[in-house]
Coordinates of C-alpha atoms (C1' of nucleotides) in Angstrom, one line a residue:
Chain A
M1 CA 2.9 33.4 -10.8
N2 CA 0.1 32.6 -8.7
S3 CA 0.3 29.0 -8.7
C4 CA 0.5 28.3 -4.6
A5 CA -2.3 26.8 -2.7
P6 CA -5.4 29.0 -2.0
F7 CA -4.6 28.9 1.9
V8 CA -1.1 29.9 1.3
R9 CA -2.0 32.8 -0.7
K10 CA -4.8 34.0 1.5
T11 CA -2.5 33.7 4.6
F12 CA 0.2 36.1 2.8
Q13 CA -2.6 38.6 1.8
L14 CA -3.8 38.6 5.6
V15 CA -0.5 38.9 7.0
S16 CA 0.8 41.8 4.7
D17 CA -2.4 43.7 5.0
N18 CA -1.1 46.8 6.9
T19 CA -4.5 47.9 8.1
T20 CA -4.6 44.9 10.5
N21 CA -1.2 44.9 11.8
H22 CA -2.6 45.5 15.3
I23 CA -4.1 41.9 15.0
V24 CA -1.6 40.0 12.6
S25 CA 1.6 41.4 11.2
W26 CA 5.1 40.4 9.8
C27 CA 7.4 40.4 12.6
N28 CA 11.3 39.6 13.0
N29 CA 12.3 41.9 10.0
G30 CA 9.7 40.0 7.8
A31 CA 11.3 36.7 8.5
N32 CA 8.2 35.6 10.4
F33 CA 4.5 36.5 11.2
T34 CA 2.9 37.1 14.4
I35 CA -0.8 36.6 15.5
W36 CA -1.1 39.3 18.3
N37 CA -4.7 39.3 19.0
T38 CA -6.3 35.6 18.8
Q39 CA -9.7 36.6 19.6
A40 CA -9.9 39.5 17.0
F41 CA -8.0 37.1 14.4
Q42 CA -10.5 34.4 14.8
K43 CA -13.6 36.9 14.6
Q44 CA -12.5 39.5 12.5
I45 CA -9.9 38.2 9.9
L46 CA -10.3 34.7 9.5
P47 CA -14.1 34.6 8.3
Q48 CA -12.8 37.1 5.6
Y49 CA -10.7 34.6 4.0
F50 CA -11.9 31.2 5.2
K51 CA -15.0 29.2 5.8
H52 CA -14.7 29.3 9.5
N53 CA -13.4 31.4 12.3
N54 CA -11.4 28.8 14.4
L55 CA -7.7 29.6 15.2
C56 CA -7.3 25.8 15.6
S57 CA -8.5 25.1 12.0
F58 CA -5.9 27.8 10.7
V59 CA -3.1 26.5 12.8
R60 CA -4.0 23.1 11.4
Q61 CA -3.6 24.3 7.7
L62 CA -0.3 26.0 8.8
N63 CA 1.1 22.6 9.9
T64 CA 0.0 20.9 6.8
Y65 CA 1.8 23.6 4.8
G66 CA 5.0 23.1 6.9
F67 CA 4.8 26.3 9.1
H68 CA 6.4 25.9 12.6
K69 CA 5.4 27.7 15.5
I70 CA 8.3 30.2 17.4
N71 CA 8.5 29.3 20.9
A72 CA 7.6 32.6 22.8
T73 CA 10.5 34.6 24.5
D74 CA 10.4 37.2 27.3
A75 CA 10.5 39.9 24.4
V76 CA 7.6 39.1 22.4
D77 CA 4.2 37.7 23.0
G78 CA 1.7 36.7 20.7
L79 CA 1.4 33.6 18.3
E80 CA 4.6 33.7 15.7
F81 CA 4.9 31.1 12.8
S82 CA 7.9 30.8 10.3
H83 CA 8.4 29.0 7.1
P84 CA 11.5 29.4 4.8
S85 CA 9.5 30.3 1.8
F86 CA 7.2 32.5 3.6
K87 CA 8.8 36.1 3.8
Q88 CA 7.4 39.6 3.8
G89 CA 7.4 40.9 0.3
A90 CA 8.6 37.8 -1.3
K91 CA 5.2 36.5 -3.2
H92 CA 7.4 34.6 -5.8
L93 CA 8.7 32.2 -2.9
L94 CA 5.1 31.1 -2.1
A95 CA 5.0 28.5 -4.7
K96 CA 7.6 26.7 -3.1
I97 CA 5.1 25.9 0.0
K98 CA 3.6 22.3 -0.6
R99 CA 1.1 20.8 1.4
R100 CA 2.1 17.7 3.2
K101 CA 0.6 14.4 1.9
S102 CA -0.7 12.1 4.3
K103 CA 2.5 9.9 4.8
A104 CA 2.9 6.4 4.4
K105 CA 3.8 5.0 7.9
K106 CA 7.8 4.5 8.1
S107 CA 9.0 1.3 9.6
D108 CA 9.6 1.4 13.4
A109 CA 11.2 -1.5 14.8
Q110 CA 8.7 -1.7 17.6
S111 CA 5.7 -1.1 15.8
S112 CA 3.6 -4.2 14.4
P113 CA 3.3 -4.3 10.7
V114 CA 0.1 -2.5 9.3
V115 CA -1.3 -4.5 6.5
Q116 CA -4.1 -2.3 5.1
D117 CA -6.4 -4.6 3.0
A118 CA -7.0 -8.2 2.3
N119 CA -5.1 -7.9 -0.9
Q120 CA -1.9 -6.7 0.8
L121 CA -2.4 -9.4 3.1
K122 CA -2.4 -12.1 0.6
V123 CA 0.9 -10.4 -0.9
A124 CA 2.5 -10.8 2.5
E125 CA 1.6 -14.2 2.6
A126 CA 2.8 -15.2 -0.5
L127 CA 6.3 -13.9 0.1
I128 CA 6.2 -15.8 3.3
S129 CA 5.3 -18.7 1.7
L130 CA 7.6 -18.3 -1.2
V131 CA 10.8 -17.6 1.1
K132 CA 10.1 -21.0 3.0
R133 CA 9.9 -22.8 -0.2
Q134 CA 13.1 -21.2 -1.2
Q135 CA 14.8 -22.1 1.9
E136 CA 13.4 -25.7 1.8
S137 CA 14.9 -25.8 -1.8
E138 CA 18.3 -24.8 -0.9
Q139 CA 18.7 -26.8 2.3
L140 CA 17.6 -30.0 0.1
L141 CA 19.9 -28.9 -2.7
M142 CA 22.8 -28.8 0.0
S143 CA 22.0 -32.2 1.2
V144 CA 21.7 -34.0 -2.1
C145 CA 24.9 -32.3 -3.4
A146 CA 26.6 -33.9 0.0
E147 CA 25.3 -36.9 -1.1
L148 CA 26.7 -36.6 -4.7
Q149 CA 30.1 -35.8 -3.1
E150 CA 29.9 -39.0 -1.0
A151 CA 29.0 -41.0 -3.9
R152 CA 31.9 -40.0 -5.8
S153 CA 34.5 -40.6 -3.1
V154 CA 32.8 -44.2 -3.1
I155 CA 33.4 -44.2 -7.0
N156 CA 36.8 -43.0 -6.5
S157 CA 37.9 -45.5 -3.9
L158 CA 36.0 -48.5 -6.0
Q159 CA 38.0 -47.2 -9.3
S160 CA 41.1 -47.0 -7.3
G161 CA 41.8 -50.7 -8.2
D162 CA 41.8 -50.1 -11.9
K163 CA 42.6 -46.1 -12.3
M164 CA 39.8 -46.1 -15.2
A165 CA 37.9 -43.3 -16.2
S166 CA 34.2 -43.4 -16.0
P167 CA 32.8 -42.1 -19.6
S168 CA 29.0 -43.1 -18.8
L169 CA 28.8 -40.4 -16.0
C170 CA 29.8 -37.6 -18.3
G171 CA 28.0 -38.9 -21.5
K172 CA 24.5 -38.9 -20.3
R173 CA 24.4 -35.5 -18.2
A174 CA 20.7 -34.0 -18.7
Y175 CA 21.5 -30.4 -17.7
E176 CA 24.5 -28.5 -19.3
E177 CA 24.7 -25.9 -16.6
V178 CA 26.2 -28.4 -14.2
E179 CA 29.6 -28.9 -15.7
V180 CA 31.3 -30.8 -12.9
G181 CA 33.1 -34.2 -13.4
P182 CA 33.5 -36.9 -11.2
S183 CA 37.2 -35.8 -10.1
Y184 CA 35.7 -32.3 -9.8
P185 CA 35.8 -31.4 -6.0
V186 CA 32.5 -30.5 -4.4
A187 CA 33.8 -27.3 -3.0
K188 CA 34.4 -26.1 -6.3
K189 CA 31.3 -26.9 -7.4
L190 CA 29.2 -25.3 -4.7
K191 CA 31.2 -22.2 -6.0
S192 CA 29.7 -22.4 -9.5
E193 CA 26.2 -22.5 -7.9
E194 CA 26.8 -19.0 -6.4
N195 CA 26.4 -17.4 -9.8
L196 CA 23.4 -19.4 -10.6
F197 CA 21.7 -18.2 -7.5
S198 CA 22.8 -14.5 -7.1
V199 CA 20.5 -11.8 -8.6
P200 CA 22.2 -10.3 -11.5
T201 CA 23.6 -6.9 -10.7
Q202 CA 22.2 -5.1 -13.9
E203 CA 18.6 -5.5 -12.2
M204 CA 17.4 -2.3 -10.6
F205 CA 16.6 -4.2 -7.5
S206 CA 18.7 -6.4 -5.1
F207 CA 17.6 -8.4 -2.1
D208 CA 19.9 -6.5 0.3
E209 CA 18.1 -3.0 -0.4
L210 CA 14.9 -4.5 0.8
F211 CA 15.8 -7.3 3.1
Q212 CA 17.5 -6.9 6.4
P213 CA 18.9 -10.4 7.0
T214 CA 18.0 -11.6 10.7
Q215 CA 20.0 -14.5 11.2
S216 CA 22.5 -16.9 9.4
T217 CA 21.6 -20.2 8.0
C218 CA 23.5 -23.1 6.7
A219 CA 22.4 -21.5 3.0
A220 CA 24.9 -18.7 4.1
T221 CA 27.9 -21.3 4.0
M222 CA 26.7 -22.2 0.1
R223 CA 26.1 -18.6 -1.0
E224 CA 28.8 -16.4 0.5
H225 CA 28.1 -13.4 -1.7
D226 CA 24.4 -13.3 -1.6
A227 CA 22.0 -12.1 0.9
P228 CA 20.5 -14.9 3.2
I229 CA 16.9 -15.6 2.0
D230 CA 15.9 -15.8 5.6
F231 CA 15.1 -11.9 5.9
D232 CA 12.2 -10.8 8.2
I233 CA 9.1 -10.3 5.9
K234 CA 7.3 -8.1 8.7
E235 CA 10.4 -5.6 8.5
L236 CA 9.3 -5.2 4.8
L237 CA 5.5 -4.9 5.4
L238 CA 6.0 -1.9 7.8
D239 CA 6.3 0.4 4.9
F240 CA 3.0 -0.8 3.2
Chain B
M1 CA -30.2 8.1 18.4
N2 CA -28.5 10.8 16.5
S3 CA -25.7 9.0 15.4
C4 CA -25.9 9.9 11.6
A5 CA -23.4 12.1 9.9
P6 CA -24.0 15.8 10.1
F7 CA -24.6 16.1 6.4
V8 CA -27.5 14.0 6.6
R9 CA -29.0 15.2 9.8
K10 CA -28.7 18.8 8.4
T11 CA -30.8 17.9 5.1
F12 CA -33.3 15.8 6.9
Q13 CA -33.8 19.2 9.0
L14 CA -33.9 21.5 5.9
V15 CA -36.1 19.2 4.1
S16 CA -38.6 18.7 6.9
D17 CA -38.9 22.5 7.5
N18 CA -42.4 23.1 6.9
T19 CA -41.7 26.9 6.4
T20 CA -39.6 26.5 3.5
N21 CA -41.7 23.8 1.6
H22 CA -41.9 26.3 -1.5
I23 CA -38.3 25.8 -1.9
V24 CA -37.5 22.5 -0.8
S25 CA -40.0 19.6 0.6
W26 CA -40.8 16.0 1.0
C27 CA -42.6 14.5 -2.2
N28 CA -43.7 11.1 -3.7
N29 CA -45.8 10.9 -0.3
G30 CA -42.5 11.2 1.8
A31 CA -40.5 8.7 -0.1
N32 CA -38.3 11.4 -1.8
F33 CA -37.5 14.9 -1.6
T34 CA -37.7 17.7 -4.2
I35 CA -35.7 21.2 -4.5
W36 CA -38.2 23.3 -6.4
N37 CA -36.1 26.8 -6.5
T38 CA -32.6 26.0 -7.0
Q39 CA -31.8 29.6 -7.1
A40 CA -33.5 30.1 -3.5
F41 CA -31.9 27.0 -2.1
Q42 CA -28.6 28.0 -3.1
K43 CA -28.9 31.3 -1.6
Q44 CA -31.3 31.2 1.5
I45 CA -31.0 27.5 2.4
L46 CA -27.7 26.1 2.2
P47 CA -25.8 29.0 3.9
Q48 CA -28.1 28.3 6.7
Y49 CA -26.9 24.7 7.0
F50 CA -23.3 24.5 5.3
K51 CA -20.1 26.4 4.8
H52 CA -21.2 27.3 1.2
N53 CA -23.9 28.2 -1.2
N54 CA -23.1 25.9 -3.9
L55 CA -25.8 23.6 -5.1
C56 CA -22.9 21.4 -7.0
S57 CA -21.2 20.9 -3.6
F58 CA -24.7 20.0 -2.0
V59 CA -25.3 17.5 -4.7
R60 CA -21.6 16.0 -4.4
Q61 CA -22.5 15.5 -1.0
L62 CA -25.9 13.5 -1.5
N63 CA -23.8 11.3 -4.1
T64 CA -21.3 10.9 -1.5
Y65 CA -24.0 9.3 0.9
G66 CA -25.8 7.2 -1.7
F67 CA -28.7 9.5 -2.7
H68 CA -29.8 9.3 -6.4
K69 CA -31.4 11.8 -8.6
I70 CA -34.9 10.9 -9.8
N71 CA -35.5 11.4 -13.4
A72 CA -37.6 14.4 -14.2
T73 CA -41.4 13.4 -15.6
D74 CA -44.0 15.5 -17.4
A75 CA -45.8 15.7 -14.0
V76 CA -43.2 17.4 -11.6
D77 CA -40.3 19.4 -12.4
G78 CA -37.8 20.8 -9.9
L79 CA -34.5 18.6 -8.8
E80 CA -36.0 15.4 -6.7
F81 CA -33.6 12.9 -5.1
S82 CA -34.2 9.5 -3.2
H83 CA -32.4 7.4 -0.7
P84 CA -33.7 4.2 0.7
S85 CA -33.3 5.3 4.2
F86 CA -34.2 9.0 4.0
K87 CA -38.0 9.0 4.4
Q88 CA -40.1 11.7 5.9
G89 CA -40.6 11.3 9.6
A90 CA -38.2 8.4 9.8
K91 CA -35.4 10.1 11.9
H92 CA -34.4 6.5 13.3
L93 CA -33.5 5.5 9.7
L94 CA -30.8 8.3 9.4
A95 CA -27.8 6.2 11.0
K96 CA -28.1 3.7 8.1
I97 CA -27.1 5.9 5.6
K98 CA -23.2 5.7 5.1
R99 CA -20.6 8.0 3.5
R100 CA -19.0 5.9 0.6
K101 CA -15.2 5.3 1.1
S102 CA -12.9 6.2 -1.6
K103 CA -13.1 2.6 -3.4
A104 CA -9.9 0.7 -3.9
K105 CA -9.4 0.3 -7.6
K106 CA -10.5 -3.5 -8.6
S107 CA -8.5 -5.5 -10.9
D108 CA -9.6 -5.2 -14.8
A109 CA -8.2 -8.1 -16.8
Q110 CA -7.5 -5.4 -19.5
S111 CA -6.1 -2.6 -17.7
S112 CA -2.4 -2.4 -17.0
P113 CA -1.3 -3.0 -13.6
V114 CA -1.2 0.1 -11.0
V115 CA 1.8 0.0 -8.8
Q116 CA 0.9 3.2 -6.6
D117 CA 4.1 4.0 -5.0
A118 CA 7.7 3.2 -4.9
N119 CA 7.6 0.9 -2.0
Q120 CA 4.9 -1.3 -3.8
L121 CA 7.2 -1.3 -6.7
K122 CA 9.8 -2.7 -4.6
V123 CA 7.9 -5.5 -3.2
A124 CA 6.9 -6.5 -6.8
E125 CA 10.7 -6.5 -7.6
A126 CA 11.3 -8.5 -4.8
L127 CA 8.6 -11.0 -5.7
I128 CA 9.9 -11.1 -9.1
S129 CA 13.6 -11.7 -8.0
L130 CA 12.6 -14.3 -5.5
V131 CA 10.6 -16.4 -8.0
K132 CA 13.6 -16.3 -10.4
R133 CA 15.8 -17.6 -7.7
Q134 CA 13.5 -20.2 -6.8
Q135 CA 13.0 -21.5 -10.2
E136 CA 16.9 -21.6 -10.4
S137 CA 17.3 -23.6 -7.3
E138 CA 14.7 -26.0 -8.4
Q139 CA 16.3 -26.6 -11.8
L140 CA 19.7 -26.8 -10.4
L141 CA 18.3 -29.4 -7.7
M142 CA 16.7 -31.5 -10.7
S143 CA 20.4 -31.5 -12.5
V144 CA 22.2 -32.6 -9.2
C145 CA 19.8 -35.4 -8.4
A146 CA 20.4 -36.5 -12.3
E147 CA 24.0 -36.5 -11.5
L148 CA 23.5 -38.4 -8.2
Q149 CA 21.3 -41.0 -10.1
E150 CA 24.2 -41.5 -12.6
A151 CA 26.6 -41.8 -9.7
R152 CA 24.7 -44.7 -8.1
S153 CA 24.3 -46.3 -11.6
V154 CA 28.1 -46.2 -11.7
I155 CA 28.4 -47.7 -8.3
N156 CA 25.9 -50.4 -8.8
S157 CA 28.0 -51.3 -12.0
L158 CA 31.1 -51.1 -10.2
Q159 CA 29.8 -53.2 -7.2
S160 CA 28.0 -55.9 -9.2
G161 CA 31.6 -57.6 -9.1
D162 CA 31.6 -58.3 -5.4
K163 CA 27.8 -57.5 -4.4
M164 CA 29.4 -55.6 -1.3
A165 CA 27.5 -52.7 0.4
S166 CA 29.1 -49.5 1.0
P167 CA 28.6 -48.5 4.6
S168 CA 30.7 -45.5 4.3
L169 CA 28.0 -43.6 2.1
C170 CA 25.4 -44.2 4.8
G171 CA 27.3 -43.4 8.0
K172 CA 28.6 -39.9 6.9
R173 CA 25.5 -38.3 5.8
A174 CA 25.1 -34.7 6.9
Y175 CA 21.2 -34.2 6.7
E176 CA 18.9 -36.4 8.2
E177 CA 15.9 -35.4 6.3
V178 CA 17.6 -37.2 3.3
E179 CA 17.1 -40.6 4.0
V180 CA 17.9 -42.3 0.6
G181 CA 20.2 -45.2 0.7
P182 CA 22.5 -46.2 -2.6
S183 CA 19.8 -48.6 -3.6
Y184 CA 17.0 -46.3 -3.4
P185 CA 15.6 -45.2 -6.7
V186 CA 15.8 -41.7 -7.8
A187 CA 12.0 -41.6 -8.7
K188 CA 11.3 -42.5 -5.2
K189 CA 13.5 -40.0 -3.8
L190 CA 12.0 -37.1 -5.8
K191 CA 8.5 -38.3 -4.5
S192 CA 9.7 -37.6 -0.7
E193 CA 11.1 -34.1 -2.0
E194 CA 7.5 -33.3 -2.8
N195 CA 6.5 -33.1 0.6
L196 CA 9.5 -30.7 1.6
F197 CA 8.4 -28.4 -1.2
S198 CA 4.6 -28.2 -1.0
V199 CA 3.1 -25.6 1.1
P200 CA 1.2 -27.0 4.3
T201 CA -2.5 -27.4 3.6
Q202 CA -2.9 -25.9 7.3
E203 CA -1.6 -22.4 6.4
M204 CA -4.4 -20.1 5.3
F205 CA -2.7 -19.3 1.9
S206 CA -2.1 -21.1 -0.9
F207 CA -0.2 -20.4 -4.1
D208 CA -3.1 -21.6 -6.3
E209 CA -5.4 -19.1 -5.0
L210 CA -3.1 -16.2 -5.8
F211 CA -0.9 -17.2 -8.8
Q212 CA -2.3 -18.1 -12.2
P213 CA 0.3 -20.7 -13.9
T214 CA 1.0 -19.4 -17.2
Q215 CA 3.5 -22.2 -18.5
S216 CA 4.6 -25.3 -17.5
T217 CA 8.4 -25.9 -16.8
C218 CA 10.6 -28.7 -16.1
A219 CA 9.8 -28.1 -12.5
A220 CA 6.6 -29.4 -12.9
T221 CA 7.5 -32.8 -13.6
M222 CA 9.3 -32.9 -10.4
R223 CA 6.5 -31.7 -8.1
E224 CA 3.3 -32.7 -9.7
H225 CA 0.7 -31.7 -7.0
D226 CA 2.0 -28.3 -6.4
A227 CA 1.5 -25.0 -8.5
P228 CA 4.2 -24.4 -10.7
I229 CA 6.3 -21.4 -9.5
D230 CA 6.2 -19.3 -12.6
F231 CA 3.0 -17.4 -12.0
D232 CA 2.2 -14.1 -13.8
I233 CA 3.6 -11.5 -11.3
K234 CA 1.6 -8.8 -13.0
E235 CA -1.8 -10.6 -12.5
L236 CA -1.1 -10.1 -8.6
L237 CA -0.2 -6.5 -8.7
L238 CA -3.3 -5.5 -10.5
D239 CA -5.0 -5.5 -7.1
F240 CA -2.9 -3.1 -5.4
Chain C
dG1 C1' -21.7 10.4 -10.9
dG2 C1' -17.6 10.2 -8.8
dG3 C1' -12.2 10.6 -8.5
dA4 C1' -9.1 13.5 -6.2
dA5 C1' -7.2 17.7 -4.1
dT6 C1' -7.9 21.0 -0.5
dA7 C1' -10.2 22.5 3.6
dT8 C1' -12.2 21.9 8.2
dT9 C1' -13.4 19.4 12.0
dC10 C1' -12.2 16.0 15.5
dC11 C1' -9.4 13.8 18.3
dC12 C1' -4.7 11.7 20.2
Chain D
dG1 C1' 1.9 18.5 15.6
dG2 C1' -0.3 15.5 13.1
dG3 C1' -3.6 11.1 11.8
dA4 C1' -8.0 10.7 10.1
dA5 C1' -12.9 11.5 9.1
dT6 C1' -15.9 14.6 6.9
dA7 C1' -16.8 18.5 4.0
dT8 C1' -15.9 21.7 -0.1
dT9 C1' -13.9 22.6 -4.6
dC10 C1' -12.3 21.4 -8.9
dC11 C1' -12.2 18.6 -12.9
dC12 C1' -13.4 14.3 -15.7

DNA sequence: GGGAATATTCCC
DNA sequence: GGGAATATTCCC
């Protein structure tokens, strides 16, 4: 029943106490509450419920628990606050009022990344190095594939004289995943590489969720349906 | 002068107050202090300095600031505490007494990794996927290089009849970093790839510092002086 | 003794 | 309003 935070329970009690309505009371038909006399509230009310007599500390707690101040209008003065689960006579709603956690900084495109300790810095550096290494691997792969294509063109032109197949090339292949014969066009071969590179869809994580591609590279021409690897690592670390 | 924490300053004051030496006082020639009467200390002393009257809370603060309890001996009773910078008459030492920070969990080889929030979990998954992708790229690169080697063997055998060079192969190369002619042995070519792959030494981070290789792969044969990419990602995340 | 949640203070 | 340091409470 009384599973709400001590601060919320005490605030409900002091607002509901009809003997002090001239200092603090429900208002707006029980939807909000108002501190009518801040001096009396500080000196007479707060010390009865809390370990201080500062209105600022009380308001700080209200904010921590998600209360909002109502802008003063011409009709009423006093300090008025509201919370969707803090209503007159509704004790059962108080358990829904939760203390706000110290929030992790959300990414702001302008702000610089905050890396909080040496270990997280190391993780960041690991990611950066790994991404660089991956880019280099993929570029090198492209260049070697281009060379292979040229070599096969040479073979085809050399063989055009006798139209003979080349059994030795097919027989000595070391890695079975590369099933490309001499007459197989390189464009088709690169299509099969896409399957090897792409992250399987059954995994709970995809690159696109985390990494915002910031520029296109030659790798994009090779892997059309996969996110480029050159995401902005700083973007990711903003959420740390 | 008085840059020490409020708790330390107040504790020095209440211990040094000679009018309450029957309740709490310096002892051991001013090296430690003793609470002689815990009931009187709670009810009469604590509320004068703090917002509570609980001995437990006071002791909790002593521990937070690095004080240690002295084991009771036959000679003295009472609650005795000590701190290397909390000595009778030595106000100037109080600034050296620092509050202990909530310590980040250190890695323990037996304990399971603790990934503290959803974002760090995403980073972990990103690293895992990136490592997998890198392994696949390097394996594919090896297989393509093997194919290229075979293709060049075919070219050499086909050319052995007329000993003619192949100018078209050199002229149409798309990527300048691959400077390998038709007669260049593949073993030498892979040596040059090592330079492309390896992390530059002038960077402040190296893979070997962070990642413990857990098994050797075929990639190790290609990149002799570089750490294998298949480190244990869980090892790294223990420190989060 | 100390981790961790809540409370209070201080400051922007 | 809310971040962050310190204080108090609660619990192991």
